[in-house]
Amino acid sequence: MEHSNFVYYVALLLIVIIGFLVVKKVASCMIKSVVTIALIAAAVAIYWFYLR
């Protein structure tokens, strides 16, 4: 159980870092919203498929 939580947190941290770098390069507000929604969906998918 501990290992699964660690993998989840590492994956979530990587998603946040990559998302931050992408959003930093993008100027449009609409694209920022799409990226944010995609990152949240990816985090939920990782949780749902690997920790449930």
PDB file of N, CA and C in Angstrom:
ATOM      1  N   MET A   1       0.829  -1.202   0.000  1.00  0.00           N
ATOM      2  CA  MET A   1       0.000   0.000   0.000  1.00  0.00           C
ATOM      3  C   MET A   1       0.870   1.262   0.000  1.00  0.00           C
ATOM      4  N   GLU A   2       1.919   1.232   0.790  1.00  0.00           N
ATOM      5  CA  GLU A   2       2.805   2.389   0.854  1.00  0.00           C
ATOM      6  C   GLU A   2       3.431   2.664  -0.512  1.00  0.00           C
ATOM      7  N   HIS A   3       3.816   1.607  -1.208  1.00  0.00           N
ATOM      8  CA  HIS A   3       4.453   1.769  -2.520  1.00  0.00           C
ATOM      9  C   HIS A   3       3.494   2.414  -3.518  1.00  0.00           C
ATOM     10  N   SER A   4       2.239   2.008  -3.523  1.00  0.00           N
ATOM     11  CA  SER A   4       1.265   2.569  -4.453  1.00  0.00           C
ATOM     12  C   SER A   4       1.064   4.058  -4.198  1.00  0.00           C
ATOM     13  N   ASN A   5       0.980   4.443  -2.928  1.00  0.00           N
ATOM     14  CA  ASN A   5       0.811   5.855  -2.613  1.00  0.00           C
ATOM     15  C   ASN A   5       2.033   6.659  -3.041  1.00  0.00           C
ATOM     16  N   PHE A   6       3.219   6.109  -2.864  1.00  0.00           N
ATOM     17  CA  PHE A   6       4.441   6.801  -3.264  1.00  0.00           C
ATOM     18  C   PHE A   6       4.462   7.014  -4.774  1.00  0.00           C
ATOM     19  N   VAL A   7       4.118   5.979  -5.530  1.00  0.00           N
ATOM     20  CA  VAL A   7       4.088   6.093  -6.991  1.00  0.00           C
ATOM     21  C   VAL A   7       3.067   7.140  -7.408  1.00  0.00           C
ATOM     22  N   TYR A   8       1.915   7.154  -6.745  1.00  0.00           N
ATOM     23  CA  TYR A   8       0.879   8.143  -7.057  1.00  0.00           C
ATOM     24  C   TYR A   8       1.383   9.554  -6.821  1.00  0.00           C
ATOM     25  N   TYR A   9       2.034   9.785  -5.688  1.00  0.00           N
ATOM     26  CA  TYR A   9       2.508  11.131  -5.380  1.00  0.00           C
ATOM     27  C   TYR A   9       3.631  11.568  -6.322  1.00  0.00           C
ATOM     28  N   VAL A  10       4.507  10.650  -6.706  1.00  0.00           N
ATOM     29  CA  VAL A  10       5.571  10.990  -7.652  1.00  0.00           C
ATOM     30  C   VAL A  10       4.964  11.343  -9.006  1.00  0.00           C
ATOM     31  N   ALA A  11       3.989  10.549  -9.459  1.00  0.00           N
ATOM     32  CA  ALA A  11       3.339  10.828 -10.743  1.00  0.00           C
ATOM     33  C   ALA A  11       2.613  12.170 -10.688  1.00  0.00           C
ATOM     34  N   LEU A  12       1.927  12.446  -9.580  1.00  0.00           N
ATOM     35  CA  LEU A  12       1.215  13.713  -9.431  1.00  0.00           C
ATOM     36  C   LEU A  12       2.192  14.888  -9.437  1.00  0.00           C
ATOM     37  N   LEU A  13       3.328  14.725  -8.771  1.00  0.00           N
ATOM     38  CA  LEU A  13       4.336  15.782  -8.758  1.00  0.00           C
ATOM     39  C   LEU A  13       4.878  16.046 -10.164  1.00  0.00           C
ATOM     40  N   LEU A  14       5.134  14.978 -10.929  1.00  0.00           N
ATOM     41  CA  LEU A  14       5.604  15.152 -12.300  1.00  0.00           C
ATOM     42  C   LEU A  14       4.558  15.852 -13.156  1.00  0.00           C
ATOM     43  N   ILE A  15       3.281  15.489 -12.976  1.00  0.00           N
ATOM     44  CA  ILE A  15       2.209  16.140 -13.731  1.00  0.00           C
ATOM     45  C   ILE A  15       2.163  17.632 -13.411  1.00  0.00           C
ATOM     46  N   VAL A  16       2.279  17.968 -12.139  1.00  0.00           N
ATOM     47  CA  VAL A  16       2.233  19.379 -11.742  1.00  0.00           C
ATOM     48  C   VAL A  16       3.418  20.149 -12.333  1.00  0.00           C
ATOM     49  N   ILE A  17       4.617  19.573 -12.280  1.00  0.00           N
ATOM     50  CA  ILE A  17       5.802  20.250 -12.811  1.00  0.00           C
ATOM     51  C   ILE A  17       5.685  20.451 -14.313  1.00  0.00           C
ATOM     52  N   ILE A  18       5.298  19.399 -15.034  1.00  0.00           N
ATOM     53  CA  ILE A  18       5.150  19.508 -16.486  1.00  0.00           C
ATOM     54  C   ILE A  18       4.059  20.517 -16.830  1.00  0.00           C
ATOM     55  N   GLY A  19       2.956  20.450 -16.089  1.00  0.00           N
ATOM     56  CA  GLY A  19       1.863  21.393 -16.327  1.00  0.00           C
ATOM     57  C   GLY A  19       2.291  22.832 -16.092  1.00  0.00           C
ATOM     58  N   PHE A  20       3.072  23.064 -15.041  1.00  0.00           N
ATOM     59  CA  PHE A  20       3.550  24.406 -14.753  1.00  0.00           C
ATOM     60  C   PHE A  20       4.427  24.928 -15.885  1.00  0.00           C
ATOM     61  N   LEU A  21       5.316  24.070 -16.386  1.00  0.00           N
ATOM     62  CA  LEU A  21       6.194  24.487 -17.480  1.00  0.00           C
ATOM     63  C   LEU A  21       5.399  24.781 -18.748  1.00  0.00           C
ATOM     64  N   VAL A  22       4.382  23.972 -19.034  1.00  0.00           N
ATOM     65  CA  VAL A  22       3.562  24.193 -20.226  1.00  0.00           C
ATOM     66  C   VAL A  22       2.775  25.490 -20.087  1.00  0.00           C
ATOM     67  N   VAL A  23       2.124  25.687 -18.947  1.00  0.00           N
ATOM     68  CA  VAL A  23       1.303  26.879 -18.743  1.00  0.00           C
ATOM     69  C   VAL A  23       2.172  28.137 -18.761  1.00  0.00           C
ATOM     70  N   LYS A  24       3.389  28.038 -18.245  1.00  0.00           N
ATOM     71  CA  LYS A  24       4.296  29.187 -18.233  1.00  0.00           C
ATOM     72  C   LYS A  24       4.625  29.647 -19.655  1.00  0.00           C
ATOM     73  N   LYS A  25       4.706  28.705 -20.603  1.00  0.00           N
ATOM     74  CA  LYS A  25       5.042  29.044 -21.983  1.00  0.00           C
ATOM     75  C   LYS A  25       3.828  29.520 -22.779  1.00  0.00           C
ATOM     76  N   VAL A  26       2.634  29.211 -22.301  1.00  0.00           N
ATOM     77  CA  VAL A  26       1.417  29.507 -23.059  1.00  0.00           C
ATOM     78  C   VAL A  26       0.800  30.800 -22.529  1.00  0.00           C
ATOM     79  N   ALA A  27       0.355  31.662 -23.418  1.00  0.00           N
ATOM     80  CA  ALA A  27      -0.174  32.958 -22.993  1.00  0.00           C
ATOM     81  C   ALA A  27      -1.699  32.982 -22.931  1.00  0.00           C
ATOM     82  N   SER A  28      -2.353  32.165 -23.729  1.00  0.00           N
ATOM     83  CA  SER A  28      -3.808  32.246 -23.829  1.00  0.00           C
ATOM     84  C   SER A  28      -4.492  31.672 -22.589  1.00  0.00           C
ATOM     85  N   CYS A  29      -5.480  32.394 -22.100  1.00  0.00           N
ATOM     86  CA  CYS A  29      -6.224  31.973 -20.919  1.00  0.00           C
ATOM     87  C   CYS A  29      -7.024  30.702 -21.187  1.00  0.00           C
ATOM     88  N   MET A  30      -7.568  30.596 -22.380  1.00  0.00           N
ATOM     89  CA  MET A  30      -8.372  29.424 -22.722  1.00  0.00           C
ATOM     90  C   MET A  30      -7.517  28.165 -22.744  1.00  0.00           C
ATOM     91  N   ILE A  31      -6.313  28.274 -23.296  1.00  0.00           N
ATOM     92  CA  ILE A  31      -5.426  27.116 -23.344  1.00  0.00           C
ATOM     93  C   ILE A  31      -4.969  26.747 -21.935  1.00  0.00           C
ATOM     94  N   LYS A  32      -4.734  27.737 -21.085  1.00  0.00           N
ATOM     95  CA  LYS A  32      -4.375  27.449 -19.692  1.00  0.00           C
ATOM     96  C   LYS A  32      -5.482  26.652 -19.012  1.00  0.00           C
ATOM     97  N   SER A  33      -6.729  27.030 -19.277  1.00  0.00           N
ATOM     98  CA  SER A  33      -7.857  26.310 -18.684  1.00  0.00           C
ATOM     99  C   SER A  33      -7.901  24.871 -19.177  1.00  0.00           C
ATOM    100  N   VAL A  34      -7.693  24.669 -20.464  1.00  0.00           N
ATOM    101  CA  VAL A  34      -7.704  23.317 -21.027  1.00  0.00           C
ATOM    102  C   VAL A  34      -6.580  22.476 -20.423  1.00  0.00           C
ATOM    103  N   VAL A  35      -5.394  23.050 -20.280  1.00  0.00           N
ATOM    104  CA  VAL A  35      -4.264  22.326 -19.694  1.00  0.00           C
ATOM    105  C   VAL A  35      -4.569  21.962 -18.245  1.00  0.00           C
ATOM    106  N   THR A  36      -5.139  22.883 -17.491  1.00  0.00           N
ATOM    107  CA  THR A  36      -5.478  22.615 -16.102  1.00  0.00           C
ATOM    108  C   THR A  36      -6.488  21.487 -15.997  1.00  0.00           C
ATOM    109  N   ILE A  37      -7.518  21.517 -16.815  1.00  0.00           N
ATOM    110  CA  ILE A  37      -8.526  20.458 -16.797  1.00  0.00           C
ATOM    111  C   ILE A  37      -7.898  19.122 -17.182  1.00  0.00           C
ATOM    112  N   ALA A  38      -7.015  19.119 -18.172  1.00  0.00           N
ATOM    113  CA  ALA A  38      -6.349  17.887 -18.591  1.00  0.00           C
ATOM    114  C   ALA A  38      -5.474  17.324 -17.472  1.00  0.00           C
ATOM    115  N   LEU A  39      -4.777  18.191 -16.755  1.00  0.00           N
ATOM    116  CA  LEU A  39      -3.929  17.728 -15.653  1.00  0.00           C
ATOM    117  C   LEU A  39      -4.764  17.141 -14.525  1.00  0.00           C
ATOM    118  N   ILE A  40      -5.882  17.775 -14.212  1.00  0.00           N
ATOM    119  CA  ILE A  40      -6.763  17.248 -13.176  1.00  0.00           C
ATOM    120  C   ILE A  40      -7.320  15.889 -13.606  1.00  0.00           C
ATOM    121  N   ALA A  41      -7.725  15.788 -14.865  1.00  0.00           N
ATOM    122  CA  ALA A  41      -8.246  14.517 -15.377  1.00  0.00           C
ATOM    123  C   ALA A  41      -7.172  13.433 -15.322  1.00  0.00           C
ATOM    124  N   ALA A  42      -5.933  13.770 -15.655  1.00  0.00           N
ATOM    125  CA  ALA A  42      -4.844  12.794 -15.602  1.00  0.00           C
ATOM    126  C   ALA A  42      -4.588  12.333 -14.171  1.00  0.00           C
ATOM    127  N   ALA A  43      -4.621  13.258 -13.228  1.00  0.00           N
ATOM    128  CA  ALA A  43      -4.412  12.903 -11.828  1.00  0.00           C
ATOM    129  C   ALA A  43      -5.528  11.989 -11.330  1.00  0.00           C
ATOM    130  N   VAL A  44      -6.770  12.294 -11.699  1.00  0.00           N
ATOM    131  CA  VAL A  44      -7.898  11.455 -11.298  1.00  0.00           C
ATOM    132  C   VAL A  44      -7.778  10.074 -11.941  1.00  0.00           C
ATOM    133  N   ALA A  45      -7.367  10.016 -13.208  1.00  0.00           N
ATOM    134  CA  ALA A  45      -7.218   8.731 -13.897  1.00  0.00           C
ATOM    135  C   ALA A  45      -6.133   7.883 -13.237  1.00  0.00           C
ATOM    136  N   ILE A  46      -5.019   8.500 -12.878  1.00  0.00           N
ATOM    137  CA  ILE A  46      -3.957   7.759 -12.189  1.00  0.00           C
ATOM    138  C   ILE A  46      -4.480   7.203 -10.877  1.00  0.00           C
ATOM    139  N   TYR A  47      -5.179   8.010 -10.123  1.00  0.00           N
ATOM    140  CA  TYR A  47      -5.733   7.538  -8.861  1.00  0.00           C
ATOM    141  C   TYR A  47      -6.721   6.404  -9.106  1.00  0.00           C
ATOM    142  N   TRP A  48      -7.624   6.588 -10.042  1.00  0.00           N
ATOM    143  CA  TRP A  48      -8.711   5.625 -10.267  1.00  0.00           C
ATOM    144  C   TRP A  48      -8.167   4.276 -10.742  1.00  0.00           C
ATOM    145  N   PHE A  49      -7.221   4.292 -11.709  1.00  0.00           N
ATOM    146  CA  PHE A  49      -6.762   3.050 -12.307  1.00  0.00           C
ATOM    147  C   PHE A  49      -5.677   2.339 -11.493  1.00  0.00           C
ATOM    148  N   TYR A  50      -4.890   3.075 -10.711  1.00  0.00           N
ATOM    149  CA  TYR A  50      -3.783   2.439 -10.018  1.00  0.00           C
ATOM    150  C   TYR A  50      -3.973   2.285  -8.515  1.00  0.00           C
ATOM    151  N   LEU A  51      -4.872   3.021  -7.918  1.00  0.00           N
ATOM    152  CA  LEU A  51      -5.029   2.941  -6.455  1.00  0.00           C
ATOM    153  C   LEU A  51      -6.374   2.390  -6.011  1.00  0.00           C
ATOM    154  N   ARG A  52      -7.284   2.148  -6.918  1.00  0.00           N
ATOM    155  CA  ARG A  52      -8.597   1.602  -6.534  1.00  0.00           C
ATOM    156  C   ARG A  52      -8.550   0.107  -6.536  1.00  0.00           C
TER     157      ARG A  52
END
